[in-house]
Tab-separated table of C-alpha atoms in Angstrom:
chain	number	residue	atom	x	y	z
A	105	GLN	CA	66.452	-23.253	-21.693
A	106	SER	CA	69.141	-22.320	-24.207
A	107	VAL	CA	69.838	-18.674	-25.065
A	108	LEU	CA	69.709	-19.556	-28.776
A	109	THR	CA	66.596	-21.442	-29.940
A	110	GLN	CA	66.747	-24.284	-32.452
A	111	PRO	CA	64.053	-26.762	-33.510
A	112	PRO	CA	64.580	-30.071	-31.656
A	113	SER	CA	64.433	-32.083	-34.877
A	114	VAL	CA	64.269	-31.884	-38.650
A	115	SER	CA	64.172	-34.604	-41.265
A	116	GLY	CA	64.521	-35.073	-44.983
A	117	ALA	CA	64.940	-37.719	-47.636
A	118	PRO	CA	68.267	-38.371	-49.354
A	119	GLY	CA	68.985	-35.715	-51.955
A	120	GLN	CA	66.624	-33.168	-50.431
A	121	ARG	CA	67.412	-29.787	-48.906
A	122	VAL	CA	66.831	-29.038	-45.237
A	123	THR	CA	67.342	-25.915	-43.161
A	124	ILE	CA	67.932	-25.527	-39.439
A	125	SER	CA	67.076	-22.227	-37.802
A	126	CYS	CA	68.771	-20.552	-34.843
A	127	THR	CA	66.915	-17.682	-33.183
A	128	GLY	CA	68.574	-15.318	-30.746
A	129	SER	CA	68.011	-11.844	-29.339
A	130	SER	CA	69.380	-8.314	-29.214
A	131	SER	CA	72.240	-9.371	-26.913
A	132	ASN	CA	73.664	-11.965	-29.289
A	133	ILE	CA	72.772	-12.534	-32.965
A	134	GLY	CA	70.695	-9.343	-33.134
A	135	ALA	CA	73.653	-7.330	-31.839
A	136	GLY	CA	75.570	-8.330	-34.956
A	137	TYR	CA	77.651	-11.091	-33.450
A	138	ASP	CA	78.719	-13.899	-35.757
A	139	VAL	CA	77.063	-17.320	-35.783
A	140	HIS	CA	78.983	-20.578	-36.037
A	141	TRP	CA	77.684	-24.102	-36.606
A	142	TYR	CA	78.880	-27.492	-35.375
A	143	GLN	CA	78.031	-31.058	-36.387
A	144	GLN	CA	78.079	-33.806	-33.760
A	145	LEU	CA	77.879	-37.310	-35.187
A	146	PRO	CA	76.579	-39.962	-32.768
A	147	GLY	CA	79.112	-40.751	-30.051
A	148	THR	CA	81.716	-38.263	-31.276
A	149	ALA	CA	82.988	-34.785	-30.432
A	150	PRO	CA	81.487	-31.741	-32.156
A	151	LYS	CA	83.131	-30.614	-35.387
A	152	LEU	CA	83.230	-27.060	-36.752
A	153	LEU	CA	80.989	-26.866	-39.813
A	154	ILE	CA	80.498	-23.131	-40.504
A	155	TYR	CA	82.283	-20.153	-38.965
A	156	GLY	CA	81.659	-16.440	-39.249
A	157	ASN	CA	78.057	-16.937	-40.466
A	158	ASN	CA	78.862	-18.432	-43.872
A	159	ASN	CA	82.446	-19.692	-44.078
A	160	ARG	CA	83.354	-23.357	-44.411
A	161	PRO	CA	86.579	-24.780	-42.946
A	162	SER	CA	88.738	-26.749	-45.317
A	163	GLY	CA	87.244	-30.179	-45.940
A	164	VAL	CA	83.605	-29.282	-45.292
A	165	PRO	CA	81.523	-29.961	-48.428
A	166	ASP	CA	79.832	-27.027	-50.131
A	167	ARG	CA	76.496	-28.785	-49.534
A	168	PHE	CA	76.620	-27.005	-46.163
A	169	SER	CA	75.971	-23.255	-46.075
A	170	GLY	CA	75.091	-20.657	-43.473
A	171	SER	CA	73.256	-17.355	-43.449
A	172	LYS	CA	72.254	-14.702	-40.933
A	173	SER	CA	69.600	-12.011	-40.854
A	174	GLY	CA	68.407	-9.891	-37.963
A	175	THR	CA	68.152	-11.976	-34.806
A	176	SER	CA	68.277	-15.333	-36.619
A	177	ALA	CA	70.624	-17.562	-38.555
A	178	SER	CA	70.140	-20.670	-40.667
A	179	LEU	CA	72.135	-23.703	-41.707
A	180	ALA	CA	71.183	-25.224	-45.053
A	181	ILE	CA	72.152	-28.701	-46.174
A	182	THR	CA	71.547	-29.624	-49.805
A	183	GLY	CA	71.826	-33.040	-51.440
A	184	LEU	CA	71.117	-34.723	-48.103
A	185	GLN	CA	73.155	-37.897	-47.462
A	186	ALA	CA	72.801	-40.648	-44.877
A	187	GLU	CA	76.081	-39.603	-43.231
A	188	ASP	CA	74.609	-36.162	-42.491
A	189	GLU	CA	72.464	-37.717	-39.756
A	190	ALA	CA	73.736	-35.940	-36.637
A	191	ASP	CA	73.037	-33.227	-34.082
A	192	TYR	CA	73.679	-29.658	-35.219
A	193	TYR	CA	74.417	-26.733	-32.900
A	194	CYS	CA	74.618	-22.996	-33.519
A	195	GLN	CA	76.883	-20.800	-31.387
A	196	SER	CA	77.350	-17.061	-30.949
A	197	TYR	CA	78.596	-14.492	-28.454
A	198	ASP	CA	76.264	-12.942	-25.898
A	199	SER	CA	77.023	-9.501	-24.463
A	200	SER	CA	74.882	-10.067	-21.347
A	201	LEU	CA	76.689	-13.302	-20.503
A	202	ARG	CA	79.997	-11.911	-21.794
A	203	GLY	CA	80.714	-15.273	-23.268
A	204	SER	CA	79.710	-17.944	-25.711
A	205	VAL	CA	76.202	-19.346	-26.074
A	206	PHE	CA	75.002	-22.443	-27.904
A	207	GLY	CA	71.633	-23.382	-29.286
A	208	GLY	CA	69.890	-26.390	-27.796
A	209	GLY	CA	70.784	-28.515	-30.809
A	210	THR	CA	68.788	-29.989	-33.699
A	211	ARG	CA	68.737	-33.679	-34.527
A	212	LEU	CA	68.711	-34.290	-38.276
A	213	THR	CA	67.183	-37.560	-39.407
A	214	VAL	CA	67.729	-38.750	-42.965
A	215	LEU	CA	64.637	-40.748	-43.907
B	264	GLU	CA	97.484	-31.201	-38.390
B	265	VAL	CA	96.430	-29.582	-35.121
B	266	GLN	CA	95.705	-32.096	-32.362
B	267	VAL	CA	93.819	-31.677	-29.110
B	268	VAL	CA	93.942	-34.737	-26.861
B	269	GLN	CA	92.123	-35.108	-23.551
B	270	SER	CA	92.746	-37.370	-20.578
B	271	GLY	CA	90.719	-40.536	-20.091
B	272	ALA	CA	87.374	-41.256	-18.493
B	273	GLU	CA	87.040	-40.870	-14.723
B	274	VAL	CA	84.731	-42.457	-12.145
B	275	LYS	CA	84.610	-40.606	-8.835
B	276	LYS	CA	82.549	-40.443	-5.650
B	277	PRO	CA	80.699	-37.325	-4.471
B	278	GLY	CA	82.995	-35.032	-2.525
B	279	GLU	CA	86.177	-36.202	-4.279
B	280	SER	CA	88.449	-33.885	-6.236
B	281	LEU	CA	89.373	-34.232	-9.902
B	282	LYS	CA	91.607	-32.587	-12.495
B	283	ILE	CA	91.251	-33.461	-16.192
B	284	SER	CA	93.631	-32.356	-18.907
B	285	CYS	CA	93.721	-31.171	-22.504
B	286	LYS	CA	96.973	-31.213	-24.486
B	287	GLY	CA	97.465	-29.309	-27.712
B	288	SER	CA	100.074	-30.064	-30.333
B	289	ARG	CA	101.194	-29.102	-33.830
B	290	TYR	CA	100.369	-25.428	-33.333
B	291	SER	CA	101.675	-22.468	-31.331
B	292	PHE	CA	99.942	-23.302	-28.043
B	293	THR	CA	100.629	-20.003	-26.292
B	294	SER	CA	99.072	-17.976	-29.129
B	295	TYR	CA	95.609	-19.402	-28.594
B	296	TRP	CA	92.882	-19.728	-25.983
B	297	ILE	CA	91.428	-23.108	-24.979
B	298	GLY	CA	87.750	-23.461	-24.087
B	299	TRP	CA	85.878	-26.039	-22.006
B	300	VAL	CA	82.364	-27.195	-22.919
B	301	ARG	CA	80.053	-29.432	-20.892
B	302	GLN	CA	77.564	-31.891	-22.354
B	303	MET	CA	75.333	-33.535	-19.787
B	304	PRO	CA	73.821	-36.941	-20.663
B	305	GLY	CA	71.391	-36.566	-23.572
B	306	LYS	CA	71.690	-32.773	-23.534
B	307	GLY	CA	73.256	-29.982	-25.555
B	308	LEU	CA	76.531	-28.087	-25.384
B	309	GLU	CA	77.241	-25.534	-22.654
B	310	TRP	CA	80.222	-23.183	-22.595
B	311	MET	CA	82.053	-23.244	-19.247
B	312	GLY	CA	85.026	-20.955	-19.701
B	313	ILE	CA	88.159	-20.139	-21.660
B	314	ILE	CA	91.835	-19.650	-20.812
B	315	TYR	CA	94.583	-17.875	-22.754
B	316	LEU	CA	97.659	-20.054	-22.713
B	317	GLY	CA	100.064	-17.118	-23.098
B	318	ASP	CA	99.313	-15.540	-19.711
B	319	SER	CA	96.560	-17.788	-18.195
B	320	ASP	CA	93.936	-15.028	-18.459
B	321	THR	CA	90.693	-16.900	-17.677
B	322	ARG	CA	87.012	-16.130	-18.220
B	323	TYR	CA	84.185	-18.173	-16.741
B	324	ARG	CA	80.502	-18.524	-17.485
B	325	PRO	CA	78.906	-17.027	-14.347
B	326	SER	CA	77.162	-20.290	-13.406
B	327	PHE	CA	80.524	-22.108	-13.331
B	328	GLN	CA	82.500	-19.402	-11.498
B	329	GLY	CA	83.566	-20.853	-8.148
B	330	GLN	CA	82.385	-24.342	-9.124
B	331	VAL	CA	85.383	-25.280	-11.265
B	332	THR	CA	88.918	-24.014	-11.852
B	333	ILE	CA	90.454	-23.676	-15.296
B	334	SER	CA	94.238	-23.540	-15.417
B	335	ALA	CA	97.132	-24.217	-17.761
B	336	ASP	CA	100.785	-25.189	-17.890
B	337	LYS	CA	102.242	-23.685	-21.030
B	338	SER	CA	105.529	-25.530	-20.561
B	339	ILE	CA	103.732	-28.761	-21.498
B	340	ASN	CA	101.027	-27.295	-23.766
B	341	THR	CA	98.284	-28.454	-21.418
B	342	ALA	CA	95.090	-26.914	-20.047
B	343	TYR	CA	93.152	-28.281	-17.073
B	344	LEU	CA	89.638	-28.356	-15.661
B	345	GLN	CA	89.470	-29.017	-11.943
B	346	TRP	CA	86.867	-29.693	-9.250
B	347	SER	CA	87.575	-29.584	-5.507
B	348	SER	CA	84.393	-31.404	-4.455
B	349	LEU	CA	82.428	-33.282	-7.094
B	350	LYS	CA	78.647	-33.668	-7.090
B	351	ALA	CA	76.510	-36.241	-8.871
B	352	SER	CA	75.254	-33.391	-11.076
B	353	ASP	CA	78.805	-32.982	-12.449
B	354	THR	CA	78.345	-36.240	-14.354
B	355	ALA	CA	78.845	-35.282	-17.994
B	356	MET	CA	81.120	-35.383	-21.006
B	357	TYR	CA	83.616	-32.515	-20.937
B	358	TYR	CA	85.174	-31.261	-24.153
B	359	CYS	CA	88.072	-28.909	-24.611
B	360	ALA	CA	88.570	-27.083	-27.879
B	361	ARG	CA	90.978	-24.594	-29.426
B	362	VAL	CA	89.479	-21.114	-29.558
B	363	VAL	CA	89.778	-18.790	-32.532
B	364	MET	CA	89.298	-15.178	-31.449
B	365	THR	CA	87.773	-12.897	-34.060
B	366	THR	CA	86.563	-9.339	-33.444
B	367	ALA	CA	85.110	-7.621	-30.386
B	368	GLY	CA	85.742	-10.563	-28.059
B	369	GLN	CA	83.908	-13.048	-30.256
B	370	TYR	CA	85.238	-16.527	-30.819
B	371	TYR	CA	84.522	-19.998	-32.082
B	372	PHE	CA	85.981	-23.461	-31.499
B	373	ASP	CA	87.904	-24.964	-34.404
B	374	TYR	CA	89.623	-28.114	-33.114
B	375	TRP	CA	87.978	-30.242	-30.437
B	376	GLY	CA	89.324	-32.892	-28.111
B	377	GLN	CA	87.729	-36.318	-28.026
B	378	GLY	CA	85.986	-35.592	-24.723
B	379	THR	CA	86.479	-36.822	-21.150
B	380	LEU	CA	83.539	-38.632	-19.548
B	381	VAL	CA	83.256	-37.848	-15.848
B	382	THR	CA	80.938	-40.058	-13.802
B	383	VAL	CA	80.208	-39.126	-10.208
B	384	SER	CA	78.365	-41.786	-8.259
B	385	SER	CA	78.353	-43.179	-4.752
């Protein structure tokens, strides 16, 4: 059971918009800690996608965006492409654990 | 560009010891922390611990404290993850990643190694 809760799967057709939610609690996201997102393509290492709730590292397309409100955060992907098919993970800091926590991951399928 | 390169896959028997490595390059190694993340077969990511390469200050996830040892040798820009007695349940992919510290002890992982697959089987 992950500290941060994500839907196991989402799907969308090419060109569509999908969102992935990440729900935490008062000891992590709700405490005001930042949320970060990672993309893990099949058989590869995770890659930083969004940091500090809504910032994209250099090279990440602006089709990817992040937001945070209350005890939850969301990753939005617009103009869905076949190469976006991957697992997506949210991450934050937890004051009870005094360390990093990840969501359980969401598998995105492009139909 | 920043590079983080891990040692190769390992196959071990239960009870054996193991030390895997993570080498950083093309950045000021001793100015950053390195984190270790476990991914068990078919499962998600789990933070294990972090180490500051400047003075080897180390922080563990409670469930990994005493189960593994995280260390570093700053003279060769390398961090390590070590087991003294492996169990079959240690079978997993282990990733190291450079840590970017932000405010109030928060951090994220910006550059990841390729992963080291550890298989423990009799």
